Amino acid sequence: MINLLDLDARGLAAFFADLGEKPFRAKQVSHWVHQRLAGDVAAMTDLSRPLRERVAALAEIHGPAVISDTTASDGTRKWLLDVAAGNAVEMVYIPEDDRGTLCVSTQAGCALDCAFCSTGRQGFNRNLTVAEIVGQLWHANRTLLADGVTAPWIEQGRAPITNVVLMGMGEPLANYDNVVPALRVFLDDNAYGLSRRRVTLSTSGLVPALDRLREDCPVALAVSLHAGNDALRNRLVPINRVHPLADLLAACNRYLERAPRDFVTFEYVMLDGVNDAPEAARELARLVRDVPCKFNLIPWNPFPGAQFATSPRSRILAFQQVLADAGFVTTIRKTRGEDIDAACGQLAGRVQDRTRRRLGIRAVPAPSTAH
Ligand code: SAH
Ligand code: SF4
């Protein structure tokens, strides 16, 4: 059976072409699946009954299997989704004053092994399919609508999710072939119709894939920097040994030529005594002076067995001040959903049969306590 959540506009057009049907059928079905959030081909009442039966014989709408669904005291909601063979991934809904953001996962586990990340610690199992990525947005919109969730930005009967960030489990650019069709569905006016500015891909810096994304489907870009020099970044983000900072920053500038926003957001996780000194901020400011950018400082979120500590608030504020004085817009990410372990880098899911296909470099720096 074909899962309709697996098909972007091109895929749906090919599906109906094979049936000898007119191209507008693809749009009609896209509206049903992604806008009316139908769960069953039988619901598509503006298709003739014989056509519905032909479609239903070949295709279905197969959403994610939910293992758990938890809401935090601040309204953040986390779903644990079964992705088979004992693996699970998480997605998180984050309501804010003016938007509803969904943080989606793109892989079961992650091979890139960043020292401070819970997903990375688990190793890698497999890439999520297009249906498993798109199904997250489909399911969240559907459930929130069914629950009658209200918020100032939600128009009557319209989808509650206004923004998508690819910041859940996994490295999106390491699952390029499935992430790009999923992005196209997020952006497609006949599907979710999100603007490119409201879809943000976060990457640890896979330079060749970033260059491809610039051509294939540019969306807003966040880059996980976390260090202002190669020696430290090699330890924290091991992929830096393959694509060092100079290459990554050059790729950011190339990307900006096509990007929907005229800046890159640099994410910087604040690790006590590791990368949070005022001098580190000055070094960082020098490093990125030729890249139009903003900074988002992320207080590190703990998880069991991790060998880091979160920078004290005063240290984060001092770091922010150095960047601000150097002329960079710098925000501190508010930690959301803490009481349900839904914060950045805490998404653990469940990864079994992992290949341990990592870079072959273990990178666990001993955090110094000296400030
Ligand atoms: N693989 C991609 C996207 C997923 S991680 C990437 O690395 O960019 C999303 C963000 O959360 C990244 O900036 C990542 O570095 C950060 N992160 C990972 N673990 C974290 C933790 N324990 N606390 C805070 N942020 C974390
Ligand atoms: Fe993978 Fe991103 Fe975690 Fe690094 S921070 S291990 S790239 S998910």
Short mmCIF file of C-alpha atoms in Angstrom, two decimals, residues 161-318:
data_model
loop_
_atom_site.label_atom_id
_atom_site.label_comp_id
_atom_site.label_asym_id
_atom_site.label_seq_id
_atom_site.Cartn_x
_atom_site.Cartn_y
_atom_site.Cartn_z
CA ILE A 161 0.86 24.88 13.69
CA THR A 162 2.25 28.03 12.06
CA ASN A 163 5.98 27.25 12.25
CA VAL A 164 8.05 24.11 11.87
CA VAL A 165 11.60 23.67 13.14
CA LEU A 166 13.71 20.65 12.19
CA MET A 167 15.37 20.57 15.58
CA GLY A 168 14.14 17.31 17.05
CA MET A 169 16.03 14.05 16.93
CA GLY A 170 18.51 13.59 14.11
CA GLU A 171 20.53 15.60 11.63
CA PRO A 172 18.15 16.70 8.85
CA LEU A 173 20.86 17.10 6.22
CA ALA A 174 22.04 13.52 6.85
CA ASN A 175 18.57 12.40 5.67
CA TYR A 176 18.50 14.71 2.68
CA ASP A 177 16.49 12.56 0.28
CA ASN A 178 13.54 12.33 2.65
CA VAL A 179 13.82 15.74 4.29
CA VAL A 180 13.62 17.73 1.05
CA PRO A 181 10.32 16.17 -0.17
CA ALA A 182 8.94 16.66 3.36
CA LEU A 183 9.95 20.34 3.25
CA ARG A 184 8.19 20.65 -0.10
CA VAL A 185 4.99 19.34 1.45
CA PHE A 186 5.31 21.80 4.35
CA LEU A 187 5.67 24.67 1.84
CA ASP A 188 3.17 23.54 -0.83
CA ASP A 189 0.12 25.81 -1.07
CA ASN A 190 -2.01 22.76 -1.74
CA ALA A 191 -0.69 21.14 1.46
CA TYR A 192 0.40 23.06 4.59
CA GLY A 193 1.30 26.28 2.74
CA LEU A 194 3.89 27.45 5.28
CA SER A 195 6.15 30.26 4.11
CA ARG A 196 9.86 29.47 3.76
CA ARG A 197 10.56 31.90 6.58
CA ARG A 198 8.44 29.84 8.95
CA VAL A 199 10.24 26.57 8.31
CA THR A 200 13.70 26.38 9.90
CA LEU A 201 16.24 23.65 9.29
CA SER A 202 18.90 23.26 11.95
CA THR A 203 22.16 21.58 11.00
CA SER A 204 25.42 20.77 12.70
CA GLY A 205 27.15 21.66 9.44
CA LEU A 206 27.06 19.15 6.57
CA VAL A 207 28.53 21.53 4.02
CA PRO A 208 27.89 19.65 0.73
CA ALA A 209 24.25 19.01 1.67
CA LEU A 210 23.82 22.65 2.65
CA ASP A 211 24.97 23.67 -0.83
CA ARG A 212 22.42 21.29 -2.32
CA LEU A 213 19.63 22.62 -0.12
CA ARG A 214 20.35 26.13 -1.32
CA GLU A 215 19.52 24.95 -4.86
CA ASP A 216 16.73 22.48 -4.08
CA CYS A 217 14.62 24.00 -1.32
CA PRO A 218 16.03 26.93 0.68
CA VAL A 219 14.28 27.52 4.00
CA ALA A 220 15.32 29.50 7.08
CA LEU A 221 18.64 28.23 8.40
CA ALA A 222 19.97 27.60 11.88
CA VAL A 223 23.53 26.33 12.31
CA SER A 224 24.76 24.68 15.48
CA LEU A 225 28.04 26.45 16.07
CA HIS A 226 28.78 25.91 19.79
CA ALA A 227 32.44 26.95 19.53
CA GLY A 228 34.48 29.82 18.11
CA ASN A 229 37.51 27.79 17.07
CA ASP A 230 38.16 24.46 15.38
CA ALA A 231 39.98 22.85 18.30
CA LEU A 232 36.99 23.18 20.63
CA ARG A 233 34.40 22.52 17.94
CA ASN A 234 36.23 19.33 16.91
CA ARG A 235 35.59 18.05 20.43
CA LEU A 236 31.99 19.21 20.80
CA VAL A 237 30.69 18.68 17.26
CA PRO A 238 32.85 15.92 15.71
CA ILE A 239 31.59 16.59 12.15
CA ASN A 240 33.74 19.72 12.38
CA ARG A 241 36.75 17.48 11.70
CA VAL A 242 35.27 16.83 8.26
CA HIS A 243 33.85 20.30 7.59
CA PRO A 244 35.80 22.85 9.63
CA LEU A 245 34.57 26.30 10.56
CA ALA A 246 36.02 28.20 7.60
CA ASP A 247 34.23 25.87 5.16
CA LEU A 248 31.01 26.00 7.16
CA LEU A 249 30.92 29.79 7.35
CA ALA A 250 31.66 30.11 3.63
CA ALA A 251 28.75 27.72 2.97
CA CYS A 252 26.50 29.88 5.17
CA ASN A 253 27.28 32.92 3.03
CA ARG A 254 26.59 30.97 -0.16
CA TYR A 255 23.30 29.77 1.34
CA LEU A 256 22.23 33.29 2.20
CA GLU A 257 22.27 34.24 -1.48
CA ARG A 258 19.12 32.13 -1.88
CA ALA A 259 17.69 31.99 1.63
CA PRO A 260 14.28 33.41 2.56
CA ARG A 261 15.86 35.32 5.44
CA ASP A 262 18.92 37.52 5.15
CA PHE A 263 20.66 36.06 8.19
CA VAL A 264 21.69 32.72 9.64
CA THR A 265 20.81 31.90 13.22
CA PHE A 266 23.81 30.50 15.04
CA GLU A 267 22.84 28.20 17.86
CA TYR A 268 25.29 28.09 20.73
CA VAL A 269 24.74 25.71 23.63
CA MET A 270 26.06 27.13 26.89
CA LEU A 271 28.28 24.58 28.63
CA ASP A 272 29.63 25.54 32.00
CA GLY A 273 33.38 26.05 31.91
CA VAL A 274 33.67 24.66 28.38
CA ASN A 275 32.64 27.36 25.89
CA ASP A 276 31.05 30.11 27.98
CA ALA A 277 33.90 32.48 28.90
CA PRO A 278 33.70 36.15 27.85
CA GLU A 279 36.86 35.60 25.81
CA ALA A 280 35.07 32.78 23.94
CA ALA A 281 32.34 35.28 23.04
CA ARG A 282 34.91 37.75 21.73
CA GLU A 283 36.54 35.02 19.66
CA LEU A 284 33.13 34.03 18.32
CA ALA A 285 32.34 37.60 17.33
CA ARG A 286 35.60 37.84 15.40
CA LEU A 287 34.99 34.50 13.73
CA VAL A 288 31.58 35.34 12.26
CA ARG A 289 32.10 39.01 11.49
CA ASP A 290 31.61 38.42 7.74
CA VAL A 291 28.42 36.35 8.06
CA PRO A 292 25.07 38.14 8.46
CA CYS A 293 23.77 36.37 11.55
CA LYS A 294 21.96 36.34 14.86
CA PHE A 295 22.84 34.29 17.89
CA ASN A 296 20.57 32.06 19.90
CA LEU A 297 22.20 30.98 23.15
CA ILE A 298 20.78 27.69 24.42
CA PRO A 299 21.20 26.93 28.12
CA TRP A 300 22.37 23.32 28.03
CA ASN A 301 19.66 20.89 29.11
CA PRO A 302 20.86 18.00 31.23
CA PHE A 303 20.13 14.32 30.62
CA PRO A 304 21.17 11.25 32.56
CA GLY A 305 24.82 10.28 32.26
CA ALA A 306 25.94 13.52 30.63
CA GLN A 307 29.25 15.00 31.70
CA PHE A 308 28.37 18.66 31.38
CA ALA A 309 26.73 21.34 33.45
CA THR A 310 24.60 24.28 32.38
CA SER A 311 26.30 27.65 32.48
CA PRO A 312 25.08 29.83 35.34
CA ARG A 313 22.62 32.52 34.29
CA SER A 314 25.09 35.31 35.08
CA ARG A 315 27.64 33.75 32.75
CA ILE A 316 25.09 33.41 29.92
CA LEU A 317 24.09 37.06 30.36
CA ALA A 318 27.72 38.17 30.28
#
